[in-house]
GROMACS .gro file of C-alpha atoms in nm:
model
  391
    1MET     CA    1  -1.625  -0.736   1.073
    2LYS     CA    2  -1.436  -0.736   0.724
    3GLU     CA    3  -1.688  -0.743   0.441
    4ILE     CA    4  -1.686  -0.971   0.190
    5ASN     CA    5  -1.599  -0.760  -0.144
    6LYS     CA    6  -1.703  -1.058  -0.390
    7SER     CA    7  -1.691  -0.808  -0.706
    8ARG     CA    8  -1.291  -0.781  -0.566
    9LEU     CA    9  -1.252  -1.130  -0.552
   10PHE     CA   10  -1.409  -1.211  -0.862
   11LEU     CA   11  -1.211  -1.001  -1.026
   12ALA     CA   12  -0.885  -1.101  -0.886
   13SER     CA   13  -1.020  -1.476  -0.954
   14CYS     CA   14  -1.007  -1.385  -1.325
   15LEU     CA   15  -0.669  -1.274  -1.327
   16ALA     CA   16  -0.563  -1.569  -1.158
   17LEU     CA   17  -0.767  -1.829  -1.412
   18ILE     CA   18  -0.582  -1.552  -1.703
   19VAL     CA   19  -0.246  -1.705  -1.597
   20THR     CA   20  -0.318  -2.040  -1.613
   21ALA     CA   21  -0.486  -1.996  -1.951
   22MET     CA   22  -0.182  -1.812  -2.062
   23THR     CA   23   0.076  -2.084  -1.935
   24PHE     CA   24  -0.119  -2.310  -2.183
   25ALA     CA   25  -0.091  -2.114  -2.485
   26ILE     CA   26   0.249  -1.994  -2.461
   27ARG     CA   27   0.334  -2.364  -2.425
   28VAL     CA   28   0.197  -2.405  -2.728
   29ARG     CA   29   0.403  -2.163  -2.897
   30LEU     CA   30   0.680  -2.308  -2.694
   31GLU     CA   31   0.643  -2.630  -2.907
   32THR     CA   32   0.853  -2.445  -3.215
   33VAL     CA   33   1.132  -2.385  -2.969
   34PHE     CA   34   1.181  -2.688  -2.790
   35GLY     CA   35   1.065  -2.901  -3.051
   36PRO     CA   36   1.248  -3.057  -3.396
   37GLU     CA   37   1.273  -2.750  -3.551
   38GLY     CA   38   1.376  -2.612  -3.183
   39ILE     CA   39   1.683  -2.786  -2.958
   40GLY     CA   40   1.573  -3.113  -3.162
   41LEU     CA   41   1.319  -3.257  -2.937
   42THR     CA   42   1.071  -3.522  -3.118
   43LEU     CA   43   0.702  -3.433  -3.075
   44GLU     CA   44   0.682  -3.735  -2.820
   45ASP     CA   45   0.920  -3.602  -2.610
   46LEU     CA   46   0.788  -3.288  -2.591
   47GLY     CA   47   0.445  -3.459  -2.459
   48TYR     CA   48   0.596  -3.633  -2.151
   49ALA     CA   49   0.817  -3.275  -2.094
   50PHE     CA   50   0.444  -3.117  -2.117
   51THR     CA   51   0.295  -3.390  -1.964
   52PRO     CA   52   0.314  -3.237  -1.588
   53ALA     CA   53   0.122  -2.922  -1.659
   54PHE     CA   54  -0.131  -3.145  -1.650
   55PHE     CA   55  -0.032  -3.408  -1.390
   56GLY     CA   56   0.107  -3.159  -1.154
   57PHE     CA   57  -0.215  -2.963  -1.201
   58THR     CA   58  -0.399  -3.308  -1.052
   59ILE     CA   59  -0.206  -3.345  -0.778
   60ALA     CA   60  -0.270  -2.976  -0.682
   61MET     CA   61  -0.629  -3.079  -0.756
   62ILE     CA   62  -0.673  -3.351  -0.538
   63VAL     CA   63  -0.373  -3.251  -0.249
   64GLY     CA   64  -0.538  -2.837  -0.213
   65GLY     CA   65  -0.942  -2.995  -0.244
   66PRO     CA   66  -0.908  -3.130   0.146
   67LEU     CA   67  -0.658  -2.830   0.231
   68VAL     CA   68  -0.868  -2.561   0.154
   69ASP     CA   69  -1.101  -2.695   0.371
   70LEU     CA   70  -0.888  -2.711   0.645
   71LEU     CA   71  -0.624  -2.413   0.570
   72GLY     CA   72  -0.935  -2.191   0.369
   73ILE     CA   73  -0.890  -2.069   0.082
   74LYS     CA   74  -0.641  -1.763   0.117
   75LYS     CA   75  -0.348  -1.992   0.206
   76ILE     CA   76  -0.435  -2.239  -0.088
   77LEU     CA   77  -0.415  -1.935  -0.287
   78GLY     CA   78  -0.089  -1.833  -0.128
   79VAL     CA   79   0.066  -2.136  -0.256
   80ALA     CA   80  -0.071  -2.047  -0.626
   81PHE     CA   81   0.129  -1.773  -0.633
   82ILE     CA   82   0.453  -1.910  -0.531
   83THR     CA   83   0.432  -2.231  -0.733
   84HIS     CA   84   0.344  -1.999  -1.013
   85ALA     CA   85   0.646  -1.733  -0.989
   86VAL     CA   86   0.866  -2.031  -0.997
   87GLY     CA   87   0.759  -2.202  -1.294
   88ILE     CA   88   0.747  -1.888  -1.481
   89ILE     CA   89   1.140  -1.814  -1.377
   90LEU     CA   90   1.219  -2.178  -1.406
   91THR     CA   91   1.064  -2.164  -1.783
   92LEU     CA   92   1.291  -1.877  -1.870
   93THR     CA   93   1.559  -2.122  -1.782
   94ALA     CA   94   1.490  -2.410  -1.952
   95ASP     CA   95   1.730  -2.568  -2.209
   96SER     CA   96   1.650  -2.947  -2.205
   97MET     CA   97   1.389  -3.194  -2.177
   98THR     CA   98   1.451  -3.201  -1.760
   99SER     CA   99   1.455  -2.825  -1.669
  100LEU     CA  100   1.164  -2.799  -1.969
  101PHE     CA  101   1.014  -3.074  -1.704
  102ILE     CA  102   1.026  -2.967  -1.427
  103ALA     CA  103   0.937  -2.575  -1.460
  104THR     CA  104   0.594  -2.718  -1.625
  105LEU     CA  105   0.564  -2.919  -1.260
  106PHE     CA  106   0.536  -2.609  -1.114
  107VAL     CA  107   0.319  -2.425  -1.282
  108GLY     CA  108   0.114  -2.715  -1.357
  109ILE     CA  109   0.087  -2.738  -0.955
  110GLY     CA  110  -0.005  -2.325  -0.982
  111ASN     CA  111  -0.244  -2.390  -1.175
  112GLY     CA  112  -0.406  -2.671  -0.991
  113MET     CA  113  -0.365  -2.469  -0.666
  114VAL     CA  114  -0.593  -2.211  -0.859
  115GLU     CA  115  -0.855  -2.416  -0.948
  116ALA     CA  116  -0.855  -2.611  -0.586
  117ALA     CA  117  -0.902  -2.246  -0.448
  118LEU     CA  118  -1.128  -2.051  -0.665
  119ASN     CA  119  -1.374  -2.272  -0.729
  120PRO     CA  120  -1.502  -2.371  -0.432
  121MET     CA  121  -1.497  -2.038  -0.372
  122ILE     CA  122  -1.712  -1.893  -0.595
  123ALA     CA  123  -1.952  -2.168  -0.584
  124SER     CA  124  -1.978  -2.054  -0.244
  125MET     CA  125  -2.001  -1.658  -0.267
  126TYR     CA  126  -2.334  -1.713  -0.560
  127THR     CA  127  -2.485  -2.006  -0.407
  128ASP     CA  128  -2.842  -1.951  -0.638
  129ASN     CA  129  -2.612  -1.926  -1.002
  130LYS     CA  130  -2.342  -2.179  -0.949
  131THR     CA  131  -2.349  -2.300  -1.308
  132LYS     CA  132  -2.407  -1.948  -1.468
  133MET     CA  133  -2.101  -1.783  -1.214
  134LEU     CA  134  -1.858  -2.056  -1.229
  135ASN     CA  135  -1.904  -2.044  -1.632
  136ARG     CA  136  -1.856  -1.685  -1.630
  137PHE     CA  137  -1.556  -1.784  -1.448
  138HIS     CA  138  -1.412  -1.991  -1.645
  139VAL     CA  139  -1.487  -1.724  -1.967
  140TRP     CA  140  -1.120  -1.616  -1.841
  141PHE     CA  141  -0.965  -1.932  -1.942
  142PRO     CA  142  -1.077  -1.962  -2.322
  143GLY     CA  143  -1.000  -1.575  -2.272
  144GLY     CA  144  -0.650  -1.606  -2.119
  145ILE     CA  145  -0.545  -1.853  -2.406
  146VAL     CA  146  -0.694  -1.567  -2.662
  147ILE     CA  147  -0.449  -1.331  -2.488
  148GLY     CA  148  -0.174  -1.562  -2.443
  149ALA     CA  149  -0.188  -1.689  -2.823
  150LEU     CA  150  -0.216  -1.363  -2.968
  151LEU     CA  151   0.071  -1.241  -2.746
  152GLY     CA  152   0.278  -1.508  -2.844
  153TRP     CA  153   0.248  -1.404  -3.188
  154LEU     CA  154   0.282  -1.124  -3.156
  155VAL     CA  155   0.619  -1.144  -2.950
  156MET     CA  156   0.749  -1.391  -3.189
  157ASP     CA  157   0.596  -1.395  -3.511
  158VAL     CA  158   0.529  -1.020  -3.581
  159MET     CA  159   0.785  -0.869  -3.380
  160GLY     CA  160   1.060  -1.070  -3.413
  161LEU     CA  161   1.159  -1.100  -2.997
  162SER     CA  162   1.296  -1.452  -2.859
  163TRP     CA  163   1.044  -1.682  -2.648
  164GLN     CA  164   1.183  -1.552  -2.312
  165VAL     CA  165   1.040  -1.219  -2.349
  166MET     CA  166   0.692  -1.365  -2.440
  167VAL     CA  167   0.711  -1.593  -2.110
  168SER     CA  168   0.795  -1.289  -1.905
  169LEU     CA  169   0.421  -1.149  -1.986
  170LEU     CA  170   0.246  -1.406  -1.747
  171PHE     CA  171   0.420  -1.175  -1.459
  172ILE     CA  172   0.195  -0.909  -1.552
  173PRO     CA  173  -0.152  -1.124  -1.468
  174LEU     CA  174   0.081  -1.315  -1.166
  175ILE     CA  175   0.126  -0.963  -1.026
  176ALA     CA  176  -0.202  -0.822  -1.064
  177TYR     CA  177  -0.401  -1.100  -0.872
  178GLY     CA  178  -0.149  -1.158  -0.592
  179VAL     CA  179  -0.243  -0.791  -0.480
  180MET     CA  180  -0.578  -0.776  -0.523
  181PHE     CA  181  -0.645  -1.032  -0.296
  182LEU     CA  182  -0.416  -0.928  -0.054
  183GLY     CA  183  -0.566  -0.810   0.205
  184GLN     CA  184  -0.934  -0.924   0.148
  185LYS     CA  185  -1.180  -1.129   0.364
  186ILE     CA  186  -1.214  -1.487   0.219
  187PRO     CA  187  -1.566  -1.670   0.292
  188VAL     CA  188  -1.531  -2.039   0.400
  189THR     CA  189  -1.624  -2.325   0.127
  190GLU     CA  190  -2.067  -2.399   0.071
  191ARG     CA  191  -1.941  -2.763   0.275
  192VAL     CA  192  -1.822  -2.543   0.642
  193GLN     CA  193  -2.126  -2.315   0.498
  194LEU     CA  194  -2.396  -2.613   0.541
  195GLY     CA  195  -2.186  -2.747   0.842
  196ILE     CA  196  -2.139  -3.096   0.582
  197SER     CA  197  -1.921  -3.312   0.836
  198ASN     CA  198  -1.580  -3.461   0.639
  199LYS     CA  199  -1.714  -3.792   0.682
  200LYS     CA  200  -1.985  -3.731   0.465
  201MET     CA  201  -1.817  -3.510   0.247
  202PHE     CA  202  -1.561  -3.822   0.196
  203ALA     CA  203  -1.872  -4.052   0.133
  204SER     CA  204  -2.059  -3.869  -0.099
  205VAL     CA  205  -1.772  -3.904  -0.342
  206ALA     CA  206  -1.830  -4.269  -0.387
  207ASN     CA  207  -2.180  -4.191  -0.486
  208PRO     CA  208  -2.242  -4.356  -0.850
  209LEU     CA  209  -2.339  -4.085  -0.988
  210PHE     CA  210  -2.014  -3.846  -0.925
  211LEU     CA  211  -1.831  -4.167  -1.033
  212PHE     CA  212  -2.014  -4.079  -1.363
  213MET     CA  213  -1.917  -3.741  -1.379
  214VAL     CA  214  -1.584  -3.827  -1.275
  215PHE     CA  215  -1.497  -4.093  -1.565
  216CYS     CA  216  -1.706  -3.843  -1.811
  217MET     CA  217  -1.437  -3.551  -1.720
  218PHE     CA  218  -1.166  -3.807  -1.813
  219LEU     CA  219  -1.308  -3.812  -2.171
  220THR     CA  220  -1.445  -3.409  -2.216
  221ALA     CA  221  -1.156  -3.251  -2.087
  222ALA     CA  222  -0.894  -3.504  -2.320
  223SER     CA  223  -1.138  -3.373  -2.591
  224GLU     CA  224  -1.111  -3.000  -2.533
  225LEU     CA  225  -0.743  -2.983  -2.414
  226GLY     CA  226  -0.546  -3.227  -2.577
  227THR     CA  227  -0.680  -3.120  -2.876
  228THR     CA  228  -0.566  -2.741  -2.832
  229GLN     CA  229  -0.285  -2.809  -2.611
  230ARG     CA  230  -0.118  -3.015  -2.950
  231ILE     CA  231  -0.249  -2.755  -3.213
  232GLU     CA  232   0.078  -2.608  -3.283
  233SER     CA  233   0.152  -2.959  -3.473
  234LEU     CA  234  -0.208  -3.058  -3.526
  235LEU     CA  235  -0.234  -2.809  -3.749
  236LYS     CA  236   0.111  -2.703  -3.866
  237THR     CA  237   0.058  -2.830  -4.281
  238SER     CA  238  -0.302  -2.753  -4.278
  239VAL     CA  239  -0.318  -2.362  -4.204
  240GLU     CA  240   0.005  -2.075  -4.167
  241SER     CA  241  -0.078  -1.979  -3.798
  242PRO     CA  242  -0.209  -2.249  -3.618
  243LEU     CA  243  -0.209  -1.941  -3.253
  244LEU     CA  244  -0.431  -1.776  -3.466
  245VAL     CA  245  -0.660  -2.094  -3.480
  246LEU     CA  246  -0.626  -2.162  -3.067
  247ALA     CA  247  -0.734  -1.810  -3.030
  248PHE     CA  248  -1.019  -1.820  -3.316
  249ILE     CA  249  -1.121  -2.130  -3.097
  250ASN     CA  250  -1.089  -1.959  -2.697
  251GLY     CA  251  -1.206  -1.680  -2.833
  252ILE     CA  252  -1.539  -1.829  -2.942
  253MET     CA  253  -1.573  -2.044  -2.592
  254ALA     CA  254  -1.515  -1.696  -2.411
  255LEU     CA  255  -1.809  -1.538  -2.573
  256GLY     CA  256  -2.056  -1.887  -2.560
  257ARG     CA  257  -1.919  -1.912  -2.160
  258LEU     CA  258  -2.055  -1.509  -2.150
  259SER     CA  259  -2.412  -1.621  -2.252
  260ALA     CA  260  -2.442  -1.966  -2.049
  261GLY     CA  261  -2.691  -1.890  -1.819
  262LYS     CA  262  -2.939  -1.797  -2.081
  263ILE     CA  263  -2.835  -2.133  -2.221
  264VAL     CA  264  -2.858  -2.301  -1.846
  265HIS     CA  265  -3.157  -2.215  -1.815
  266LYS     CA  266  -3.344  -2.365  -2.130
  267LEU     CA  267  -3.124  -2.704  -2.153
  268LYS     CA  268  -3.006  -2.720  -1.806
  269PRO     CA  269  -2.684  -2.909  -1.711
  270SER     CA  270  -2.719  -3.240  -1.866
  271GLY     CA  271  -2.873  -3.086  -2.199
  272MET     CA  272  -2.580  -2.853  -2.280
  273LEU     CA  273  -2.326  -3.164  -2.189
  274LEU     CA  274  -2.497  -3.361  -2.489
  275TYR     CA  275  -2.478  -3.081  -2.752
  276SER     CA  276  -2.150  -3.012  -2.654
  277ALA     CA  277  -2.046  -3.350  -2.729
  278ILE     CA  278  -2.180  -3.397  -3.060
  279PHE     CA  279  -2.077  -3.031  -3.155
  280THR     CA  280  -1.721  -3.192  -3.027
  281PHE     CA  281  -1.738  -3.510  -3.226
  282ILE     CA  282  -1.815  -3.309  -3.550
  283GLY     CA  283  -1.598  -3.090  -3.514
  284LEU     CA  284  -1.264  -3.293  -3.498
  285TRP     CA  285  -1.389  -3.503  -3.793
  286LEU     CA  286  -1.416  -3.154  -3.986
  287LEU     CA  287  -1.064  -3.069  -3.931
  288THR     CA  288  -0.918  -3.352  -4.062
  289VAL     CA  289  -1.086  -3.313  -4.353
  290THR     CA  290  -1.053  -2.941  -4.413
  291SER     CA  291  -0.698  -2.722  -4.451
  292GLY     CA  292  -0.652  -2.355  -4.564
  293GLY     CA  293  -0.927  -2.070  -4.451
  294MET     CA  294  -1.180  -2.403  -4.415
  295ILE     CA  295  -1.021  -2.505  -4.082
  296PHE     CA  296  -1.145  -2.165  -3.888
  297VAL     CA  297  -1.546  -2.349  -3.977
  298ALA     CA  298  -1.417  -2.655  -3.897
  299ALA     CA  299  -1.227  -2.484  -3.533
  300ALA     CA  300  -1.576  -2.275  -3.486
  301VAL     CA  301  -1.795  -2.599  -3.490
  302PHE     CA  302  -1.521  -2.778  -3.223
  303ALA     CA  303  -1.514  -2.455  -3.047
  304VAL     CA  304  -1.895  -2.451  -2.999
  305GLY     CA  305  -1.883  -2.811  -2.853
  306VAL     CA  306  -1.582  -2.763  -2.623
  307THR     CA  307  -1.714  -2.431  -2.510
  308PHE     CA  308  -1.936  -2.571  -2.190
  309PHE     CA  309  -1.720  -2.894  -2.105
  310TRP     CA  310  -1.545  -2.760  -1.842
  311PRO     CA  311  -1.761  -2.532  -1.647
  312THR     CA  312  -2.074  -2.707  -1.699
  313MET     CA  313  -1.911  -3.038  -1.526
  314LEU     CA  314  -1.797  -2.878  -1.229
  315GLY     CA  315  -2.156  -2.661  -1.237
  316PHE     CA  316  -2.322  -3.016  -1.210
  317VAL     CA  317  -2.150  -3.113  -0.942
  318ALA     CA  318  -2.196  -2.852  -0.753
  319GLU     CA  319  -2.547  -2.811  -0.799
  320TYR     CA  320  -2.650  -3.139  -0.822
  321LEU     CA  321  -2.381  -3.267  -0.531
  322PRO     CA  322  -2.300  -3.036  -0.336
  323GLN     CA  323  -2.203  -3.305  -0.046
  324THR     CA  324  -1.884  -3.345  -0.198
  325GLY     CA  325  -1.762  -3.001  -0.144
  326ALA     CA  326  -1.413  -2.854  -0.290
  327LEU     CA  327  -1.303  -3.192  -0.275
  328GLY     CA  328  -1.541  -3.308  -0.518
  329LEU     CA  329  -1.476  -3.031  -0.769
  330SER     CA  330  -1.079  -3.086  -0.646
  331ILE     CA  331  -1.116  -3.482  -0.793
  332MET     CA  332  -1.314  -3.355  -1.086
  333GLY     CA  333  -1.080  -3.094  -1.237
  334GLY     CA  334  -0.792  -3.315  -1.075
  335ALA     CA  335  -0.911  -3.622  -1.296
  336GLY     CA  336  -0.971  -3.417  -1.612
  337MET     CA  337  -0.619  -3.265  -1.596
  338PHE     CA  338  -0.481  -3.643  -1.565
  339SER     CA  339  -0.647  -3.794  -1.866
  340VAL     CA  340  -0.477  -3.491  -2.053
  341SER     CA  341  -0.146  -3.628  -1.932
  342LEU     CA  342  -0.185  -3.907  -2.021
  343VAL     CA  343  -0.314  -3.821  -2.425
  344LEU     CA  344  -0.053  -3.572  -2.434
  345PRO     CA  345   0.245  -3.857  -2.530
  346ILE     CA  346  -0.034  -4.089  -2.735
  347MET     CA  347  -0.143  -3.830  -2.972
  348GLY     CA  348   0.278  -3.722  -2.983
  349ARG     CA  349   0.325  -4.069  -3.118
  350LEU     CA  350   0.052  -4.070  -3.346
  351MET     CA  351   0.208  -3.750  -3.538
  352ASP     CA  352   0.586  -3.861  -3.509
  353GLY     CA  353   0.493  -4.147  -3.710
  354ALA     CA  354   0.378  -4.200  -4.082
  355SER     CA  355  -0.041  -4.134  -3.980
  356GLY     CA  356   0.040  -3.828  -3.910
  357PRO     CA  357  -0.187  -3.520  -3.760
  358GLY     CA  358  -0.461  -3.656  -3.927
  359GLU     CA  359  -0.458  -4.010  -3.755
  360ALA     CA  360  -0.449  -3.821  -3.428
  361LEU     CA  361  -0.713  -3.582  -3.498
  362ARG     CA  362  -0.956  -3.994  -3.569
  363THR     CA  363  -0.833  -4.088  -3.235
  364MET     CA  364  -0.960  -3.792  -3.063
  365SER     CA  365  -1.302  -3.820  -3.214
  366ILE     CA  366  -1.382  -4.164  -3.009
  367LEU     CA  367  -1.394  -3.961  -2.708
  368PRO     CA  368  -1.674  -3.717  -2.793
  369ALA     CA  369  -1.842  -4.018  -2.928
  370ILE     CA  370  -1.856  -4.212  -2.589
  371LEU     CA  371  -1.949  -3.872  -2.452
  372ILE     CA  372  -2.270  -3.904  -2.669
  373ILE     CA  373  -2.393  -4.194  -2.531
  374ALA     CA  374  -2.340  -4.137  -2.139
  375PHE     CA  375  -2.441  -3.769  -2.197
  376LEU     CA  376  -2.760  -3.904  -2.339
  377GLY     CA  377  -2.839  -4.149  -2.069
  378LEU     CA  378  -2.758  -3.870  -1.843
  379ASN     CA  379  -3.049  -3.666  -2.010
  380ILE     CA  380  -3.259  -3.917  -1.933
  381TYR     CA  381  -3.139  -4.006  -1.561
  382MET     CA  382  -3.242  -3.684  -1.452
  383LYS     CA  383  -3.560  -3.638  -1.627
  384LYS     CA  384  -3.675  -3.946  -1.451
  385ARG     CA  385  -3.514  -3.750  -1.106
  386THR     CA  386  -3.723  -3.438  -1.171
  387ASN     CA  387  -4.067  -3.579  -1.258
  388LYS     CA  388  -3.975  -3.865  -0.932
  389VAL     CA  389  -3.923  -3.520  -0.715
  390GLN     CA  390  -4.227  -3.361  -0.861
  391ALA     CA  391  -4.442  -3.627  -0.807
   0.00000   0.00000   0.00000
């Protein structure tokens, strides 16, 4: 029987996540193409046009999660590849709010299918280091955003080429991950390995701790992705090139996730989440009162805060609630992206109004403020739970 090539599968997974991440960075740059200075859409219009990237992701995660066990990871990856390809082609031909909406929907579904398939695959391949390896896998979300942001800046701002050239660059990692996965033996999910029934899996997602984590995922994802997705508009009056700030933030995030193993060992997932919420809150407030070079200082604080949010939320569920299986990870990811689809139009409305970007950032800072309280409670609960088990 053909052996599972973990290193090749992990590399292919990283390439697939790079495609997902590059779409986020490129979408930020497309605000100037389709926005008030481009074809004339308002920032609120753009918020609605871009929401399918997030609710499409949510739909794919919620549908794809249970199907991962039923159909297998390989078939879900096939759907991801096809919808990614269609979404990129439609983006290249978009010329209105409606066509941009449809293109973004396909891209969002592709992104969601990538996460629906690969989060449980990595958890099943690295059962003894789930949080560490999920953080290492998710290095390539900020890493891919850095790549996309720098390429967007280079292609459009430095070389003066068209936005279609920038979007076409997505085909490179797309084809690469398709080739890397082709013909490989893919492992079954951990839930299948453990023999946990579908009935128990569906029942486990009603666990109070899991529901609490879903609520927190709404806030962590919105704090991170809601802010970074609209950074072009949020910082356009504060710094010359917001896209470079985006690259800077995600560069810090990538470096942080590479060192996640040591931090997880010292703080535990619940401790990482608490410190993340504190730094995110401070970073968002600093972004409202700084400009010029100091923006990068504020961005660094914000980046330290959001670095571990997404992968540690997933790692917590995979580690402490394994019976939720691929469904649990999909619900978490879907909840996170759905929350972003809700905040993007709200942020656009605030920025279109007289209050401007500062009010939008102050409003977003409410989310990590709530998370500080929530994760403080989670730390207390987990310590009591650990002490009870040890006793």
